[in-house]
XYZ file of C-alpha atoms in Angstrom:
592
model
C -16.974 -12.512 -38.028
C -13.952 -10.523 -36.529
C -16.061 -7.172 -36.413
C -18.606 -8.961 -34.907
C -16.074 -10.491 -31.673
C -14.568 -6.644 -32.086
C -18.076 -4.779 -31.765
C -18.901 -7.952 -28.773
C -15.468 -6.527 -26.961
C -15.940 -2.798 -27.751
C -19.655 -2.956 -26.036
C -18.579 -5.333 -23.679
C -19.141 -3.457 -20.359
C -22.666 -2.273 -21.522
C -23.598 -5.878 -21.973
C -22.256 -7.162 -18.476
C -24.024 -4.687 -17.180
C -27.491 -5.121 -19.060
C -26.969 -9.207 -18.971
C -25.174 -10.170 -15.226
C -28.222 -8.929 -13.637
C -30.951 -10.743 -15.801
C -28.229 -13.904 -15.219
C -28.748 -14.225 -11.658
C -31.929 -13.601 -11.041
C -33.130 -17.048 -10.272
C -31.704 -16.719 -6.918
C -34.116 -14.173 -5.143
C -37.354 -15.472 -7.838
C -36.477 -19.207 -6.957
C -35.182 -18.655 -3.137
C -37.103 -15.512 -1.978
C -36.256 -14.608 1.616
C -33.926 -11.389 3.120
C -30.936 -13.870 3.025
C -31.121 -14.448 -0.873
C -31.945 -10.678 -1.885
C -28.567 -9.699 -0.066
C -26.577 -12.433 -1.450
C -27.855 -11.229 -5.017
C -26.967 -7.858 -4.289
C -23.626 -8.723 -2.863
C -22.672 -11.091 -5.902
C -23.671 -8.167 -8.406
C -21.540 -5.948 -6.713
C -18.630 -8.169 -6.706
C -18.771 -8.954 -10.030
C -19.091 -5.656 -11.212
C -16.400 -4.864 -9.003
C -14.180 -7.781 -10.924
C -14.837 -6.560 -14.256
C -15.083 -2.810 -13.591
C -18.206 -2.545 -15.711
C -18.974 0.261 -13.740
C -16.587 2.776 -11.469
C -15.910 0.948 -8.187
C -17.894 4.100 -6.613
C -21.034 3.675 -8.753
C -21.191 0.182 -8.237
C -20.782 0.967 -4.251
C -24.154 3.089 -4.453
C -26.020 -0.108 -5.379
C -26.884 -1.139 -1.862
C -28.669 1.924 -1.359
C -31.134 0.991 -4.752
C -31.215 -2.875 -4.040
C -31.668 -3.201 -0.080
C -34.956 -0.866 0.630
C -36.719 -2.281 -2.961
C -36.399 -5.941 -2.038
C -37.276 -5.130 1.853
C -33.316 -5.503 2.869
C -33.165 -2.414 5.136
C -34.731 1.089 4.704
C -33.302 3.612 2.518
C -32.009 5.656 5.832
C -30.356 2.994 7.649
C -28.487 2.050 4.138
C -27.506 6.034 4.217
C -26.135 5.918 7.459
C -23.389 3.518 6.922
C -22.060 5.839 3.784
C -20.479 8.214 6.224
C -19.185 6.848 9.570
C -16.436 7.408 11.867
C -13.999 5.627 9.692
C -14.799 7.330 6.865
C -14.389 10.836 8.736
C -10.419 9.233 9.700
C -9.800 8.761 5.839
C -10.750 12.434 4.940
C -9.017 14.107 7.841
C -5.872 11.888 7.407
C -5.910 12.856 3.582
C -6.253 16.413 4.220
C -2.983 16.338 5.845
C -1.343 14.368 3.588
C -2.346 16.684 1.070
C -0.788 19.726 2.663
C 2.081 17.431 3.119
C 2.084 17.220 -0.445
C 1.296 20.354 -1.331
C 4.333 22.568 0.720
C 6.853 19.540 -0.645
C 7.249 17.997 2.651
C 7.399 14.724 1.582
C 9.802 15.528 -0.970
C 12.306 17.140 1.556
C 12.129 13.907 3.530
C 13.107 12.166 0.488
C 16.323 13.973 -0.689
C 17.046 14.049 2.884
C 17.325 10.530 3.593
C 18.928 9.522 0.356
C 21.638 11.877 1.433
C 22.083 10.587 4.071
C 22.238 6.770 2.491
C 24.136 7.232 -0.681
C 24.044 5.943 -3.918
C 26.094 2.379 -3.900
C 23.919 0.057 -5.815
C 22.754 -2.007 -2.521
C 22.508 1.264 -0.282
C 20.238 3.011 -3.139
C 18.068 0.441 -3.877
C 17.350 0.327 0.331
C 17.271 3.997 0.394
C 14.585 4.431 -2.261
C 13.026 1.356 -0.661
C 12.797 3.034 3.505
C 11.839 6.178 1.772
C 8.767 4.961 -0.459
C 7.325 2.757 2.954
C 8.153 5.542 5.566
C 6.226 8.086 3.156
C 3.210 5.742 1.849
C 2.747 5.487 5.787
C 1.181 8.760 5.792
C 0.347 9.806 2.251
C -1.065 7.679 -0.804
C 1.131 4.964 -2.166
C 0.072 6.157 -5.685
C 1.709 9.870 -5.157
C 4.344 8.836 -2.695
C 5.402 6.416 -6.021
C 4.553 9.209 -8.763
C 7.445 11.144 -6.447
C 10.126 8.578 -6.257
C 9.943 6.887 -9.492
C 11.041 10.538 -11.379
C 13.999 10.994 -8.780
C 14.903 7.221 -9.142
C 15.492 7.837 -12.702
C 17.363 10.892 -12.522
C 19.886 9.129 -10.487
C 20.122 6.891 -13.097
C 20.887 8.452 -15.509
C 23.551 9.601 -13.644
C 25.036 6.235 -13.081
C 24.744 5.027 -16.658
C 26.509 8.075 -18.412
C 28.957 7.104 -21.249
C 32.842 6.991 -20.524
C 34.243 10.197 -20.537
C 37.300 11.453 -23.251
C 39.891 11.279 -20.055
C 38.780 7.305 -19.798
C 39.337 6.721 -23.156
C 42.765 8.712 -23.591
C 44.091 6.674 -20.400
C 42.640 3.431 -22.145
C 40.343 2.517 -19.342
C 36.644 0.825 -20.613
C 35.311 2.663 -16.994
C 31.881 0.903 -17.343
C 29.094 3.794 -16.736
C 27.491 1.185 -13.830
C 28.769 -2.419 -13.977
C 27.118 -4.415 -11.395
C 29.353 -7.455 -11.703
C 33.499 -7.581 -12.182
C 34.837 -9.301 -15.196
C 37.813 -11.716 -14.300
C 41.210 -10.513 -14.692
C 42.770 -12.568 -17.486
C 46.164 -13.874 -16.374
C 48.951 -12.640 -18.670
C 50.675 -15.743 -20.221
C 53.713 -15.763 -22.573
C 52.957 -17.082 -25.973
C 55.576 -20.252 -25.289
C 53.572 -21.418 -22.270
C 50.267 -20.777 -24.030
C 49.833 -24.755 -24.623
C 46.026 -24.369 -24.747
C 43.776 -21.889 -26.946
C 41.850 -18.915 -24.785
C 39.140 -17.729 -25.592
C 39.353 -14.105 -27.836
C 38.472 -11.023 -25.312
C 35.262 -9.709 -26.231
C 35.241 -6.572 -28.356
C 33.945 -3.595 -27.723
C 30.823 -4.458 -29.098
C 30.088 -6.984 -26.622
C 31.112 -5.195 -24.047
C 28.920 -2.122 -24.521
C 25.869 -4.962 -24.848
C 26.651 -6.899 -21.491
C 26.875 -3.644 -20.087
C 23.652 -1.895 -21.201
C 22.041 -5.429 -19.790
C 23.411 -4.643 -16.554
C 22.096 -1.219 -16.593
C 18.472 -2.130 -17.559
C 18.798 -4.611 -15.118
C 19.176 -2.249 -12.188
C 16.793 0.315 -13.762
C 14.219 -2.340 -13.714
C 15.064 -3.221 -9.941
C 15.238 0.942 -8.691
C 11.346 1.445 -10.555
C 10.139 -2.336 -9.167
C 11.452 -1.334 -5.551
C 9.869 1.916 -5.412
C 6.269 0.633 -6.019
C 6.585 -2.863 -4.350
C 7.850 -0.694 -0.995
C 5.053 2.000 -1.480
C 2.617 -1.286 -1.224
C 4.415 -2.211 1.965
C 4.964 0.529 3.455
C 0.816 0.956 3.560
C 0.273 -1.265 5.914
C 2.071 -0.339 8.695
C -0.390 2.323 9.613
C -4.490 2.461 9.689
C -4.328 5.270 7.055
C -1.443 4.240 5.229
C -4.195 2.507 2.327
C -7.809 2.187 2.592
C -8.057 -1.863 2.997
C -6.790 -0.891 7.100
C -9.847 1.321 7.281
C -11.958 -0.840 5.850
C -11.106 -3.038 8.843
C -11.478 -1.045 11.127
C -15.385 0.058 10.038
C -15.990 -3.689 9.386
C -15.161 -4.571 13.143
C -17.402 -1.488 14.491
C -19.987 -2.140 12.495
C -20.102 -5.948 12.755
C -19.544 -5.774 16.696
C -20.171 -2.679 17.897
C -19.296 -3.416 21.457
C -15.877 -4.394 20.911
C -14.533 -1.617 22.651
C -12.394 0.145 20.071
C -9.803 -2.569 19.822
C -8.603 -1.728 16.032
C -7.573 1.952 16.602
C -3.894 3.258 15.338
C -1.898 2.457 18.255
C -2.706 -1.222 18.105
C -2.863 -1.469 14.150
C 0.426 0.121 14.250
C 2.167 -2.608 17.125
C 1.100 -4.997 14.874
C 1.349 -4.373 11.195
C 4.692 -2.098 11.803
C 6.834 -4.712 12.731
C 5.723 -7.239 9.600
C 6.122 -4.343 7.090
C 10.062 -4.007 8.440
C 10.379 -7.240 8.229
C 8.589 -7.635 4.293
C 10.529 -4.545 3.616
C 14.000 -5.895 4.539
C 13.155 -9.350 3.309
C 12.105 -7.564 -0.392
C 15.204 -5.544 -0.144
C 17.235 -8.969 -0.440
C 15.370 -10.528 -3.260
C 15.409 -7.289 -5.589
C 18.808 -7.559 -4.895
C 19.596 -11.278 -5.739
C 17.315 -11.040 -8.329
C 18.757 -7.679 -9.968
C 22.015 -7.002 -9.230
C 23.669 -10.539 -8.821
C 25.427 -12.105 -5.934
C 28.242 -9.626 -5.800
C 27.788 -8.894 -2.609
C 30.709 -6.747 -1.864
C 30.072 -4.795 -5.848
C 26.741 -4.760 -4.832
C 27.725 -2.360 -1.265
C 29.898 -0.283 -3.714
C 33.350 -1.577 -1.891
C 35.562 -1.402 -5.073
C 37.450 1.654 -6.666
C 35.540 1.916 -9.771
C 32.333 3.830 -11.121
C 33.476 6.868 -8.610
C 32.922 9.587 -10.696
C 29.590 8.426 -11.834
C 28.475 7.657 -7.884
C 29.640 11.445 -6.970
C 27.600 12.577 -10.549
C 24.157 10.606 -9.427
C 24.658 11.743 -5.671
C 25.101 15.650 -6.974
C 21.915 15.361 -8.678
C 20.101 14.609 -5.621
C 22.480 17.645 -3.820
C 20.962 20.016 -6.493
C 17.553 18.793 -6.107
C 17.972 19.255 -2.481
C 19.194 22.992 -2.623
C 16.454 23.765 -5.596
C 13.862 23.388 -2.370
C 15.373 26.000 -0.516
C 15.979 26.250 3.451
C 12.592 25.448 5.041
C 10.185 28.214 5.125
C 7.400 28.582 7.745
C 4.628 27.212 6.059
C 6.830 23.788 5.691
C 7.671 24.467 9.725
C 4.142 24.470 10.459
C 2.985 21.276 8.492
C 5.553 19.597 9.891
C 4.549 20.441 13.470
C 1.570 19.439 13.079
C 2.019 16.275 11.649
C 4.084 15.062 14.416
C 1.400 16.981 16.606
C -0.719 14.388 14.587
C 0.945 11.463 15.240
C 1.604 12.086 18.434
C -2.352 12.409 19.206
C -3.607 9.315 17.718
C -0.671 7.474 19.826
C -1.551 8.749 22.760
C -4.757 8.843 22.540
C -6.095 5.475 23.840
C -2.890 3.258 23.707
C -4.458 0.352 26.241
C -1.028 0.291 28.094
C -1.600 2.923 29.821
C -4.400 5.992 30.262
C -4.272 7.763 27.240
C -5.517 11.702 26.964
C -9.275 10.490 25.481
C -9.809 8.752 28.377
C -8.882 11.186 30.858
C -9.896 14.582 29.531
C -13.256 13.573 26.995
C -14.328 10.324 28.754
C -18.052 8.764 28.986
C -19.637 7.374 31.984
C -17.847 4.286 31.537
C -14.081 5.764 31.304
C -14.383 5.236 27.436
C -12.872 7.918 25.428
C -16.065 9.911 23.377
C -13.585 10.713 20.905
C -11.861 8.786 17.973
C -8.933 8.696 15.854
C -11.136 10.721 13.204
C -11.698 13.866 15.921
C -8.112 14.201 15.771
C -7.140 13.917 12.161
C -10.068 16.438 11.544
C -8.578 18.688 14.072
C -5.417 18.945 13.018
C -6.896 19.336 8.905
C -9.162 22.345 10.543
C -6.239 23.940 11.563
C -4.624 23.597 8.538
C -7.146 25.307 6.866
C -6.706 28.524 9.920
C -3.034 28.897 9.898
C -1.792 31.428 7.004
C 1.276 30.086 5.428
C 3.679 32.919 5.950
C 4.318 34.532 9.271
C 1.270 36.638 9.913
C 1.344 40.252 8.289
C 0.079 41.615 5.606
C 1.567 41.448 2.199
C 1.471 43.296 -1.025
C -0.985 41.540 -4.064
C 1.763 40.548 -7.064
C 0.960 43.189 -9.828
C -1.156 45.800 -7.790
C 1.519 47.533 -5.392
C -1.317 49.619 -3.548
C -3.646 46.642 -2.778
C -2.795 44.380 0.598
C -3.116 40.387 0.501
C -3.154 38.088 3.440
C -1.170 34.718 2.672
C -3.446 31.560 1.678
C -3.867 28.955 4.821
C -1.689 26.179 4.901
C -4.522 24.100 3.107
C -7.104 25.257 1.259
C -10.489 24.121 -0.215
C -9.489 24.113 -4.076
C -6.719 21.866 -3.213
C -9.133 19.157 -1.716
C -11.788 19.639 -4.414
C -9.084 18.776 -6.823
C -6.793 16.211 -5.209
C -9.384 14.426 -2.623
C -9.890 10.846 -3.323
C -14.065 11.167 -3.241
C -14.275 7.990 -4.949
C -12.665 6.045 -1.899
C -14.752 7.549 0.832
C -18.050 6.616 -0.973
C -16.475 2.988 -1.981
C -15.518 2.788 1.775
C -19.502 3.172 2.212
C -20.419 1.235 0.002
C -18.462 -1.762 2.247
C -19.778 -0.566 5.156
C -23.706 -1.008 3.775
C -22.948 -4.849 2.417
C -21.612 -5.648 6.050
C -25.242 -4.403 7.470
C -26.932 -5.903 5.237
C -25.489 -8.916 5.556
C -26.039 -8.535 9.481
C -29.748 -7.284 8.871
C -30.869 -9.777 6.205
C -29.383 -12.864 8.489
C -27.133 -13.942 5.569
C -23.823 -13.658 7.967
C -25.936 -15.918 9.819
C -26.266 -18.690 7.282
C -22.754 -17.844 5.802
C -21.458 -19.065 9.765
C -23.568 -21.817 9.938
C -22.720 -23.502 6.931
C -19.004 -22.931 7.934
C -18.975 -24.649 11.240
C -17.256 -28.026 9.329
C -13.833 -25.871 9.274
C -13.911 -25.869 13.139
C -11.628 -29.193 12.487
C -9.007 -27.500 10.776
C -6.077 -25.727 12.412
C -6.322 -22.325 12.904
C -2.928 -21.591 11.743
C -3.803 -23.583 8.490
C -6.304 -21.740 7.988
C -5.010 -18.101 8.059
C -1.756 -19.006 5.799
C -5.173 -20.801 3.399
C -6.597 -17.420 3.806
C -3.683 -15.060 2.542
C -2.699 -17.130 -0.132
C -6.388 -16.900 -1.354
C -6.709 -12.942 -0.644
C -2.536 -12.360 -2.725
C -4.360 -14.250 -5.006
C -7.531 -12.419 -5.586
C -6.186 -9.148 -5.000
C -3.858 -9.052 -8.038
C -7.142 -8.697 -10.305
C -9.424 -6.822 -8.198
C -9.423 -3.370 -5.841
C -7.792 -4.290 -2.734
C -10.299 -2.346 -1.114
C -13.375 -4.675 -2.901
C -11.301 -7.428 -1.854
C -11.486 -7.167 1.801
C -14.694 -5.211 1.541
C -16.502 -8.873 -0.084
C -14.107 -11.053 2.232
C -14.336 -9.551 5.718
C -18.158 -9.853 6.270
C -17.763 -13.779 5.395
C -14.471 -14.018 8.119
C -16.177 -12.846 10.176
C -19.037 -14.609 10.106
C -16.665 -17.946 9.833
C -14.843 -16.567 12.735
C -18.456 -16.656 14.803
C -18.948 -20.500 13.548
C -15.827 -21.853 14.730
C -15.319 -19.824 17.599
C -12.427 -18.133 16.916
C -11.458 -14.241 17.370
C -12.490 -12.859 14.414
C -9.568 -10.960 14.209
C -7.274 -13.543 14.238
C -8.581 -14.636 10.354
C -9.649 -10.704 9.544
C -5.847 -9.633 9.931
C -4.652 -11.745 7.822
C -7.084 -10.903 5.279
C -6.534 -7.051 5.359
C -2.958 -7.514 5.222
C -2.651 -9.703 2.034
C -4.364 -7.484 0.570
C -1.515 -4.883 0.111
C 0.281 -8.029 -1.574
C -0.544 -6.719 -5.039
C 3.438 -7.322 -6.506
C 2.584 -9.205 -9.705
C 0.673 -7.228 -12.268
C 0.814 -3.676 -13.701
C -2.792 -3.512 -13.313
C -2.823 -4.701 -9.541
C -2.669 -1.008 -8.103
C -1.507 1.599 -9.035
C 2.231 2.131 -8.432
C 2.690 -0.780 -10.291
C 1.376 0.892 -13.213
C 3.251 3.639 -12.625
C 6.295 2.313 -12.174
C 5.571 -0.242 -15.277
C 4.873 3.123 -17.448
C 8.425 4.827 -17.078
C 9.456 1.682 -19.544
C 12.307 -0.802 -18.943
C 9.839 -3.112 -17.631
C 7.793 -6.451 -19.256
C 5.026 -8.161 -17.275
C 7.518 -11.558 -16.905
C 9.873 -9.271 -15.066
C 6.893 -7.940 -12.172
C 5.716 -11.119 -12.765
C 8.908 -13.095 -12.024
C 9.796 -10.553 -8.985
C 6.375 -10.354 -7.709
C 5.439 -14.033 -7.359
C 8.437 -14.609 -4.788
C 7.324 -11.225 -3.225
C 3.917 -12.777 -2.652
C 5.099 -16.042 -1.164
C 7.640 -14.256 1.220
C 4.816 -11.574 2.273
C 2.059 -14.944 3.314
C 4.748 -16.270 5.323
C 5.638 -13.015 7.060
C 2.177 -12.191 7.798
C 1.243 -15.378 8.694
C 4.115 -15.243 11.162
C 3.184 -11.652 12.754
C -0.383 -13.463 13.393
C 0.797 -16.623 15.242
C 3.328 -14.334 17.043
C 3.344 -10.924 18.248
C -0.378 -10.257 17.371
C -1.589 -12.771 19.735
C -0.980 -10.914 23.016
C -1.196 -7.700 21.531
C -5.582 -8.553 21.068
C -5.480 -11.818 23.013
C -6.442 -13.406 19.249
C -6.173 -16.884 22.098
C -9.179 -16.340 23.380
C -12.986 -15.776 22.250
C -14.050 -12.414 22.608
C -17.397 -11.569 24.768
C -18.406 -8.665 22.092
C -18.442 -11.093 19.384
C -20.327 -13.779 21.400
C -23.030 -11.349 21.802
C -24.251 -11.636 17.967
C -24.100 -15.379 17.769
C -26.927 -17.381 18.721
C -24.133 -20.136 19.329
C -22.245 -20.709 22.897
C -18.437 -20.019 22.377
C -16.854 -20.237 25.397
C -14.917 -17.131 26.056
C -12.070 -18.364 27.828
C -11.439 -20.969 24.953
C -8.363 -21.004 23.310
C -9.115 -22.146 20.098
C -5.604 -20.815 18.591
C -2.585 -22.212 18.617
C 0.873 -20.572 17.876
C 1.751 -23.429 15.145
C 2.662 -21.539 11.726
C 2.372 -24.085 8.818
């Protein structure tokens, strides 16, 4: 009987796949219309998704099969959604980050800031934390975190060195890392002793209470690197995928809505919530790790000197085995600001940006998009040679002249590109259609309308708790990929702006704190040991609670001027058959 539940297990993703479809197909035999063929397709996909019976890329490919053979949508309008404007944003914005990578840019940054921080308990733990988030901005939280977690524990080892001969000639214990003071035991003479004290503990327990207190903050320095990678993602529209997917889910869905997710407004609004998570994390890991020492904690005693000024040399000789900046380093970096700078200033809304006034349409719209810049700058990249421009001697053939590689080339993106994304990205893009095409968003808002009673406010705090929830087990990016399309169709019903509920819902899903297997620089930070699931468990669940009530506050707050989330828009009232008013103010600024 066991072999047979073992053989069930081992073939278990063959028979999900064989069975799940043959399971649900009394829905489009027993209910056959366009709105039943895409809610089969789209229930496949999410379970599939779930249980990763197949890569999340394969099973993003299914719309393309499904839609045209039960009369969905042809098989070129499904192709078309597989590569749009979003899309183009995630490749350019990952070529860069890849040269970032790839000159040690990112590293620089690193070593740079910690420097400039220290290494007191506290002040590391924040210094690793504003480093992780500032770099997962740009690059992907799962390299940014295969970075940090290597230096973290270098440092570390640095701090929990055994006590030195001199320390033990001069009869000092000189704990490697204590984070918490023993008492000073009063000296008392043996005629006023009245009462018995209890014995001091040997040397044995000593060594054990501290080596608790080191695993302890070793535990906190690897769980602080990948929760802050996580948080540090949202604060820009290519800091992690789930943004994007937004963003392609609001053009797609309403197409005349005028460009209002585009990085300048993303970042207004999701910057100011991840500082706010990251400071508020930054507390907790601390409470929860290294006690409620405060002033231990910020490193304001005498002791553990010589270990500080060993853990902050290895970060000094990591810094000087990089070198002084060469140009190929100068150049990346000027363009990345030259990056940044772009998509700011492109088409800010508070004032004319460049789009508008040098590559405008008829209408004063800028014709071009974040994606135009990011693949500028990543052309360039691939133009500029790395070394000052000259010709240079091939390594082993003194006669024969080499130029110097570009500043990114092609074998670097075959190898390190993220294909998988852009075609999962697609994937989300082709359920949304379909759902639009097949009139299941339709029936999805209809059948909605009864929530029109309950307060907005309620609803979106309902909403993240549901999305922290979900995301833990699945892809954050098949999380708001399934979810989105049925916001917004909700958002249609009850007339409210749909992104005052589709927010919420891309946000929360960066809230992945809780398992190793929630994303992955949880699992890498889980694999460098130290850890148990109860202890990302235990830190995470707080982490969850603390990031639904921040984001539910950014909603009801700043975000509500920032894309008048008060009022109704006109570009979603166009694709509702129903009469929202457009001036209504269905939200209210009530957080629950």
């Amino acid at each position: 009987m066991a072999t047979c539940w073992q053989g069930l297990w081992a073939y278990r993703f063959y028979l999900i796949v064989f069975f799940l479809p043959i399971f649900l197909l009394p829905l489009p035999i027993l209910v056959p219309t366009k709105e039943a063929y895409c809610a089969y397709t789209i229930i496949l996909m999410a379970l599939f998704w779930c249980t990763e019976a197949l890569p999340l890329a394969v099973t993003a490919f299914l719309p393309i099969i499904m839609f045209p053979m039960m009369g969905v949508m042809t098989a070129s309008t499904v192709s078309l959604e597989y590569l749009k404007d979003t899309n183009i944003l995630f490749i350019g914005g990952m070529m860069v980050a890849l040269a970032v990578e790839n000159w040690n840019l990112h590293k620089r940054i690193a070593l740079c800031v910690l420097l400039i921080i220290g290494v007191r308990p506290a002040l590391l733990i924040l210094g690793f934390m504003l480093v992780t988030a500032f770099l997962s901005m740009w690059i992907s939280n799962t390299a940014t975190t295969a970075m940090m977690v290597p230096i973290a524990h270098a440092v570390l080892e640095q701090l929990h060195k055994m006590p030195t001969d001199r320390d033990v000639e001069e009869g000092r214990n000189n704990p490697a890392f204590e984070l918490q003071e023993q008492k000073e035991e009063t000296k008392l003479d043996e005629k006023d002793n009245k009462q018995d004290r209890p014995a001091p503990p040997t040397p044995s327990e000593s060594k054990t209470q501290q080596n608790k207190e080191q695993l302890r903050f070793s535990q906190g320095l690897s769980l602080c690197v990948c929760y802050s990678a996580s948080i540090g993602g949202i604060a820009t529209l290519t800091g992690t995928t789930p943004n994007l997917v937004l963003q392609g889910q609001v053009n797609s869905i309403f197409p005349q809505n005028g460009n209002v997710v585009n990085f300048a407004s993303w970042f207004g609004c999701a910057f100011p919530a991840m500082i706010i998570l990251l400071l508020l994390s930054w507390v907790w890991l601390q409470i929860l790790f290294l006690g409620f020492d405060f002033r231990k904690n910020f490193g304001l005693g005498d002791q553990n000197r010589d270990q500080e000024r060993a853990a902050f040399e290895v970060i000094q000789r990591e810094h000087k085995l990089l070198g002084p900046m060469n140009f190929a380093e100068k150049a990346v970096t000027f363009l990345f600001v030259l990056l940044v700078v772009l998509w700011f200033t492109r088409e800010p809304g508070f004032f004319t940006g460049w789009g508008n006034l040098a590559f405008s349409d008829e209408n004063g719209k800028s014709m071009t998009s974040d994606g135009t810049v990011a693949i500028l700058i990543a052309v360039i990249m691939f133009i500029m040679p790395s070394k000052i421009p000259g010709l240079t001697q091939k390594p082993g053939n003194p006669g024969k002249l080499k130029a110097p590689p570009a500043l990114l080339t092609w074998d670097i993106v075959k190898k390190k590109m993220p294909w998988n994304i852009v075609i999962l990205l697609g994937g989300g893009f082709a359920l949304a259609k379909g759902s639009e095409e097949s009139g299941l968003s339709k029936w999805l808002g209809d059948k909605l309308t009864p929530l029109e009673s309950v307060p907005p406010a309620a609803i979106v705090f309902i909403i993240c708790l549901l999305i922290a929830i979900f995301t833990e087990c699945t892809s954050n990016v098949a999380t708001t990929t399934l979810f989105l399309p049925i916001l917004a169709s909700m958002s249609q019903a009850i007339c409210i702006h749909p992104l005052y509920v589709m927010l919420p819902c891309t946000l929360a899903s960066s809230l992945a704190f809780m398992l190793p297997v929630a994303t992955p620089p949880n699992a890498i930070a889980f694999s460098f040991g130290g850890l148990r699931v109860t202890d990302m468990a235990r830190a995470g669940f707080m982490l969850n609670i603390i990031g639904v009530l921040v984001i539910t506050l950014a909603i009801n707050s700043w975000s509500i001027p920032m894309f008048d989330l008060h009022n109704f828009p006109s570009w979603a009232q166009s694709n509702t058959t129903g009469l929202c008013g457009v001036s209504q103010a269905n939200v209210t600024t009530s957080s629950p």
